[in-house]
Coordinates of C-alpha atoms in Angstrom, one line a residue:
M28 CA 13.9 55.0 -39.7
M29 CA 13.5 58.8 -39.2
S30 CA 13.0 60.9 -42.3
K31 CA 15.6 63.6 -43.1
P32 CA 14.6 67.1 -41.9
N33 CA 13.4 69.6 -44.6
I34 CA 15.2 72.9 -44.6
L35 CA 14.0 76.0 -46.5
L36 CA 16.8 78.4 -47.6
I37 CA 15.5 81.9 -48.2
Y38 CA 17.6 84.5 -50.0
T39 CA 16.8 88.1 -49.4
G40 CA 19.9 89.6 -51.0
G41 CA 23.4 90.5 -49.8
T42 CA 27.0 89.6 -50.4
I43 CA 26.6 85.8 -49.7
G44 CA 24.4 85.4 -52.7
M45 CA 26.8 87.0 -55.2
I46 CA 29.4 85.5 -57.4
K47 CA 32.2 87.2 -59.3
D48 CA 32.1 87.5 -63.0
F49 CA 35.8 86.6 -63.6
K50 CA 35.8 88.4 -67.0
T51 CA 34.6 91.7 -65.7
G52 CA 35.4 91.4 -62.0
A53 CA 31.8 92.6 -61.2
L54 CA 29.6 91.0 -58.6
K55 CA 26.2 89.6 -59.6
N56 CA 23.4 87.6 -57.9
F57 CA 23.5 84.0 -58.9
N58 CA 20.4 81.8 -59.4
F59 CA 19.7 80.1 -56.1
D60 CA 18.1 77.1 -57.9
E61 CA 21.7 76.3 -58.9
L62 CA 23.0 76.5 -55.4
L63 CA 24.3 72.9 -55.3
K64 CA 26.5 73.6 -58.3
H65 CA 28.3 76.3 -56.4
I66 CA 28.4 74.4 -53.1
P67 CA 28.4 70.7 -53.8
E68 CA 29.3 70.1 -50.2
L69 CA 25.6 70.6 -49.4
H70 CA 25.0 67.1 -50.8
L71 CA 26.8 65.8 -47.7
L72 CA 24.3 67.3 -45.2
D73 CA 21.8 65.0 -43.7
C74 CA 18.7 67.0 -44.8
H75 CA 16.6 68.0 -47.8
I76 CA 17.2 71.6 -48.9
K77 CA 14.7 73.7 -50.9
T78 CA 15.3 77.3 -51.9
K79 CA 13.2 80.4 -52.2
S80 CA 14.3 83.9 -53.1
F81 CA 12.9 87.4 -53.0
D82 CA 11.7 88.2 -56.5
N83 CA 14.1 91.2 -56.5
P84 CA 16.9 90.6 -54.0
I85 CA 17.9 93.7 -52.2
D86 CA 21.0 95.2 -50.6
S87 CA 20.5 95.1 -46.9
S88 CA 20.9 98.9 -46.7
N89 CA 17.5 99.0 -48.4
M90 CA 15.9 96.7 -45.9
K91 CA 12.7 98.1 -44.3
P92 CA 9.7 96.7 -42.3
E93 CA 7.6 95.9 -45.4
Y94 CA 10.4 93.4 -46.3
W95 CA 10.3 92.0 -42.8
V96 CA 6.6 91.3 -43.3
R97 CA 7.3 89.6 -46.6
L98 CA 9.9 87.4 -45.0
A99 CA 7.7 86.5 -42.1
E100 CA 4.9 85.6 -44.6
M101 CA 7.3 83.3 -46.5
I102 CA 8.1 81.5 -43.2
E103 CA 4.4 81.4 -42.3
D104 CA 3.3 80.0 -45.7
N105 CA 5.9 77.2 -45.5
Y106 CA 5.9 76.6 -41.8
S107 CA 4.1 73.2 -41.9
K108 CA 6.2 71.9 -44.7
F109 CA 9.7 72.5 -43.2
D110 CA 11.5 71.7 -40.1
G111 CA 13.8 74.7 -40.1
F112 CA 14.6 77.9 -42.0
V113 CA 17.9 79.6 -43.0
V114 CA 17.7 83.2 -44.1
L115 CA 20.5 84.7 -46.2
H116 CA 20.7 88.4 -45.6
G117 CA 23.2 91.2 -46.0
S118 CA 25.2 91.7 -42.8
D119 CA 24.7 95.5 -42.5
T120 CA 21.1 95.4 -41.2
M121 CA 21.0 91.7 -40.3
S122 CA 20.7 92.3 -36.6
Y123 CA 17.7 94.7 -37.2
T124 CA 15.8 92.2 -39.4
A125 CA 16.6 89.2 -37.2
S126 CA 15.6 91.0 -34.0
A127 CA 12.4 92.2 -35.6
L128 CA 11.5 88.7 -36.8
S129 CA 12.1 87.3 -33.3
F130 CA 9.1 89.4 -32.1
M131 CA 7.0 89.0 -35.2
L132 CA 7.1 85.1 -35.1
E133 CA 5.2 84.5 -31.8
N134 CA 5.2 80.9 -30.5
L135 CA 8.0 79.9 -32.9
S136 CA 8.9 76.2 -32.4
K137 CA 11.4 75.8 -35.2
P138 CA 14.8 77.3 -36.0
V139 CA 15.0 80.5 -38.1
I140 CA 18.7 81.1 -38.6
F141 CA 20.1 84.2 -40.3
T142 CA 23.5 84.2 -41.9
G143 CA 25.5 86.0 -44.5
S144 CA 29.1 86.7 -45.4
Q145 CA 31.7 89.4 -45.7
L146 CA 33.0 88.0 -49.0
P147 CA 30.9 86.6 -52.0
I148 CA 30.4 82.9 -52.3
G149 CA 32.6 82.7 -55.4
D150 CA 35.6 84.4 -53.8
L151 CA 38.6 82.3 -53.1
R152 CA 38.8 83.3 -49.4
T153 CA 35.1 83.4 -48.8
D154 CA 33.5 82.9 -45.4
A155 CA 30.1 82.2 -47.1
K156 CA 30.5 78.5 -47.5
E157 CA 31.2 77.8 -43.8
N158 CA 28.5 80.2 -42.6
L159 CA 25.9 78.6 -44.9
I160 CA 26.8 75.0 -44.4
T161 CA 26.9 75.2 -40.6
S162 CA 23.7 77.3 -40.5
I163 CA 21.8 74.6 -42.5
Q164 CA 23.4 71.9 -40.3
I165 CA 22.3 73.6 -37.1
A166 CA 18.8 74.2 -38.5
A167 CA 18.5 70.4 -39.2
V168 CA 19.6 69.2 -35.7
Q169 CA 16.8 67.4 -33.9
E170 CA 16.4 66.1 -30.4
K171 CA 13.6 63.6 -29.4
G172 CA 11.9 64.3 -32.7
K173 CA 11.8 68.1 -32.3
P174 CA 14.2 70.8 -33.5
K175 CA 17.0 71.5 -31.1
I176 CA 16.7 75.3 -31.8
Q177 CA 13.3 76.9 -31.4
E178 CA 14.1 80.6 -31.9
V179 CA 15.4 83.2 -34.3
C180 CA 19.2 83.0 -34.4
L181 CA 22.2 84.6 -36.2
Y182 CA 25.2 82.5 -37.2
F183 CA 28.5 84.0 -38.2
E184 CA 32.1 82.9 -38.0
Y185 CA 31.7 79.7 -35.9
K186 CA 29.2 81.1 -33.4
L187 CA 25.4 80.9 -33.1
Y188 CA 23.8 83.8 -31.3
R189 CA 20.3 84.7 -30.2
A190 CA 19.4 87.1 -32.9
N191 CA 17.9 89.8 -30.7
R192 CA 21.1 90.0 -28.7
T193 CA 23.4 90.8 -31.6
T194 CA 25.0 93.9 -33.0
K195 CA 27.3 94.2 -36.0
I196 CA 30.6 95.4 -34.7
N197 CA 33.0 95.1 -37.6
A198 CA 32.8 95.9 -41.3
E199 CA 36.0 94.1 -42.3
H200 CA 36.7 91.1 -40.1
F201 CA 35.0 87.8 -40.6
E202 CA 33.9 88.0 -36.9
A203 CA 31.4 90.7 -37.8
F204 CA 28.9 90.3 -34.9
A205 CA 28.9 90.2 -31.2
S206 CA 26.5 89.4 -28.4
L207 CA 28.0 91.1 -25.5
N208 CA 25.2 90.6 -23.0
Y209 CA 24.4 87.0 -23.7
P210 CA 26.5 83.9 -24.4
P211 CA 26.6 82.1 -27.8
L212 CA 24.0 79.4 -28.2
A213 CA 26.4 77.1 -30.0
E214 CA 30.0 77.1 -31.2
S215 CA 31.3 75.3 -34.3
G216 CA 34.8 73.7 -34.1
V217 CA 35.8 70.1 -34.7
H218 CA 32.4 69.4 -33.0
L219 CA 29.2 71.4 -33.0
V220 CA 28.7 72.2 -29.3
F221 CA 25.4 73.6 -28.0
N222 CA 25.1 75.7 -24.8
D223 CA 21.9 74.0 -23.7
H224 CA 21.3 76.3 -20.7
A225 CA 21.3 79.4 -23.0
L226 CA 18.7 78.0 -25.5
L227 CA 15.1 79.4 -25.5
K228 CA 12.7 76.8 -24.3
L229 CA 9.2 77.0 -25.7
K230 CA 6.7 77.5 -22.9
S231 CA 3.6 76.5 -24.8
N232 CA 2.5 74.4 -27.8
K233 CA 0.4 77.2 -29.3
E234 CA 0.3 77.7 -33.0
L235 CA 2.6 80.1 -34.7
K236 CA 1.2 83.6 -34.7
V237 CA 2.7 86.1 -37.2
H238 CA 2.5 89.8 -36.4
K239 CA 2.5 92.0 -39.5
K240 CA 1.7 95.5 -38.3
M241 CA 4.9 97.4 -37.6
E242 CA 4.8 101.1 -36.6
T243 CA 7.6 103.0 -38.2
Q244 CA 6.8 106.6 -37.0
I245 CA 9.4 106.5 -34.2
L246 CA 12.6 108.3 -33.5
L247 CA 16.0 107.0 -32.5
I248 CA 17.8 109.8 -30.8
K249 CA 21.5 109.4 -29.8
M250 CA 22.7 111.6 -27.0
F251 CA 25.9 113.5 -27.7
P252 CA 27.7 116.4 -26.0
G253 CA 26.3 119.4 -27.8
L254 CA 22.8 118.2 -28.4
N255 CA 20.7 121.3 -27.7
E256 CA 17.2 122.3 -26.8
D257 CA 16.3 123.7 -30.2
T258 CA 17.3 120.5 -32.0
L259 CA 15.5 118.2 -29.6
T260 CA 12.4 120.3 -29.5
H261 CA 12.3 120.3 -33.3
L262 CA 12.6 116.5 -33.5
L263 CA 9.9 115.9 -30.8
S264 CA 7.5 118.4 -32.5
W265 CA 6.8 115.9 -35.3
K266 CA 3.0 115.6 -35.3
E267 CA 3.0 111.9 -36.3
L268 CA 5.5 110.8 -33.6
K269 CA 4.5 107.5 -32.0
G270 CA 7.5 106.6 -29.9
V271 CA 11.1 107.5 -29.0
I272 CA 14.2 105.4 -28.3
L273 CA 16.8 107.4 -26.5
E274 CA 20.4 106.1 -26.8
S275 CA 21.9 107.4 -23.6
F276 CA 25.4 107.5 -22.1
G277 CA 26.8 104.6 -20.0
S278 CA 24.2 103.1 -17.7
G279 CA 21.4 105.3 -18.9
N280 CA 22.7 108.8 -18.2
V281 CA 21.8 112.1 -20.0
T282 CA 22.2 115.8 -19.1
N283 CA 20.1 116.7 -16.1
E284 CA 19.5 120.2 -17.5
S285 CA 15.8 121.0 -17.2
W286 CA 15.1 121.6 -21.0
L287 CA 15.7 117.9 -21.7
T288 CA 13.5 116.7 -18.9
N289 CA 10.7 119.1 -19.8
A290 CA 10.8 118.1 -23.5
L291 CA 10.6 114.4 -22.8
S292 CA 8.0 114.9 -20.1
K293 CA 5.7 116.7 -22.5
I294 CA 5.6 113.8 -25.0
I295 CA 5.3 111.2 -22.3
L296 CA 2.2 113.0 -21.0
K297 CA 0.7 112.7 -24.5
G298 CA 1.0 108.9 -24.2
I299 CA 4.1 108.6 -26.4
P300 CA 6.5 106.1 -24.9
V301 CA 10.2 107.0 -24.4
V302 CA 12.6 104.0 -24.0
N303 CA 16.1 104.4 -22.6
V304 CA 18.8 102.2 -24.0
T305 CA 22.6 102.5 -23.6
Q306 CA 24.7 103.5 -26.6
C307 CA 27.5 101.2 -25.3
S308 CA 27.8 97.9 -27.1
G309 CA 27.5 95.9 -23.8
G310 CA 26.1 96.6 -20.4
S311 CA 22.7 97.7 -19.1
V312 CA 20.6 100.8 -18.3
A313 CA 20.2 101.3 -14.6
M314 CA 18.2 104.5 -14.1
G315 CA 18.7 106.0 -10.7
L316 CA 22.2 104.7 -10.3
Y317 CA 23.6 108.1 -11.0
E318 CA 22.0 111.5 -10.4
T319 CA 22.0 112.1 -14.2
S320 CA 19.4 109.4 -14.8
T321 CA 17.2 109.8 -11.7
H322 CA 15.1 112.5 -13.4
L323 CA 14.3 110.2 -16.3
K324 CA 12.9 107.6 -14.0
K325 CA 10.7 110.2 -12.3
I326 CA 9.0 111.4 -15.5
G327 CA 8.2 107.9 -16.7
V328 CA 11.0 107.0 -19.2
I329 CA 11.0 103.3 -19.7
S330 CA 14.2 101.4 -19.0
G331 CA 15.5 99.2 -21.8
K332 CA 17.8 97.5 -19.3
D333 CA 20.3 95.4 -21.4
I334 CA 18.3 95.3 -24.7
T335 CA 20.2 96.2 -27.9
T336 CA 19.2 99.2 -29.9
E337 CA 18.2 96.9 -32.8
A338 CA 15.9 94.8 -30.6
A339 CA 14.5 97.9 -28.9
L340 CA 13.5 99.2 -32.4
G341 CA 11.8 96.0 -33.5
K342 CA 10.0 95.6 -30.2
M343 CA 8.7 99.1 -30.1
M344 CA 7.6 98.9 -33.8
L345 CA 5.7 95.7 -33.0
L346 CA 4.0 96.9 -29.8
L347 CA 2.9 100.2 -31.3
G348 CA 1.8 98.4 -34.5
E349 CA -0.4 96.2 -32.2
S350 CA -1.9 99.4 -30.8
V351 CA -0.9 98.5 -27.2
K352 CA -2.3 101.1 -24.8
P353 CA 0.2 103.5 -23.2
S354 CA -0.8 102.1 -19.7
E355 CA 0.3 98.6 -20.9
F356 CA 3.3 99.5 -23.0
K357 CA 5.7 99.9 -20.1
N358 CA 5.0 96.5 -18.6
L359 CA 5.2 94.7 -22.0
F360 CA 8.4 96.5 -23.0
E361 CA 10.1 95.8 -19.6
K362 CA 9.1 92.1 -19.9
S363 CA 11.2 89.7 -21.9
L364 CA 9.1 88.4 -24.7
C365 CA 11.5 86.1 -26.5
G366 CA 14.8 86.2 -24.6
E367 CA 15.8 89.7 -25.7
K368 CA 16.7 91.0 -22.3
D369 CA 17.4 89.8 -18.8

């Protein structure tokens, strides 16, 4: 008889871990050791659940790379003891954290599933219970003695997504996230149905390697009609600048006025990478498709193709943190490391 899978539930903060004080109406964090009291349905799941929490849970708006490292270390320290991990996180920056973890946890062979909620767990109409219960259930699914999911995912409102393909698209609806360039990995209805062709297949049996150096001295610059030479020159003159992500129009287009090309060309010549991602929620950068992106290709701007902004930030922080040489950066960025781009 097979033993039940062991699942570690990690609480970082966020709405899902809050309960309403019915006397005052205020929201407060509840003790996660008492989780089963709030959600007795967890007793019905065919797995053993243990819980851990950040010492001081944070609002996800305060999330930063040092917390990503702490989270990665919690998974690393418990990796041999558990068959899967469920991370409870505020929804506002969940895609950023989950995308970053997908790069930080190299050779991952177990599920790391992020989830959260739009309403607190104690609210009458909460989405927290379904999101939490199904996330744990998915993390516990095994096939031929191995976890069915072997990647970092995000589960919300009946759908399991590859984490580094997601973006938060709605602040009010329960369906808060979308993965517009990649299909869901699983859908929860009367049955839990997996999209086997979409799952990431582990290519080697190497041990988990956790990357902990993340370079934060980068700029995310969103193109807009009215961005001028003085503003851009000021931003790019930052002496500690290590990398730039350019959120361009449509399929990778920007103004073809010479001041922009010259400014970007100067920093690229210094060995500072510039990555082009689209500011559209879906679609891909295709530099050279229009005249307004041909010049970017010529000066060495790197195409992000269909990567999300969230994943591009996490990937750049990691590659720069690993001190990847400028000559190697382009090849590594344009290569799919963990299913983040086509």
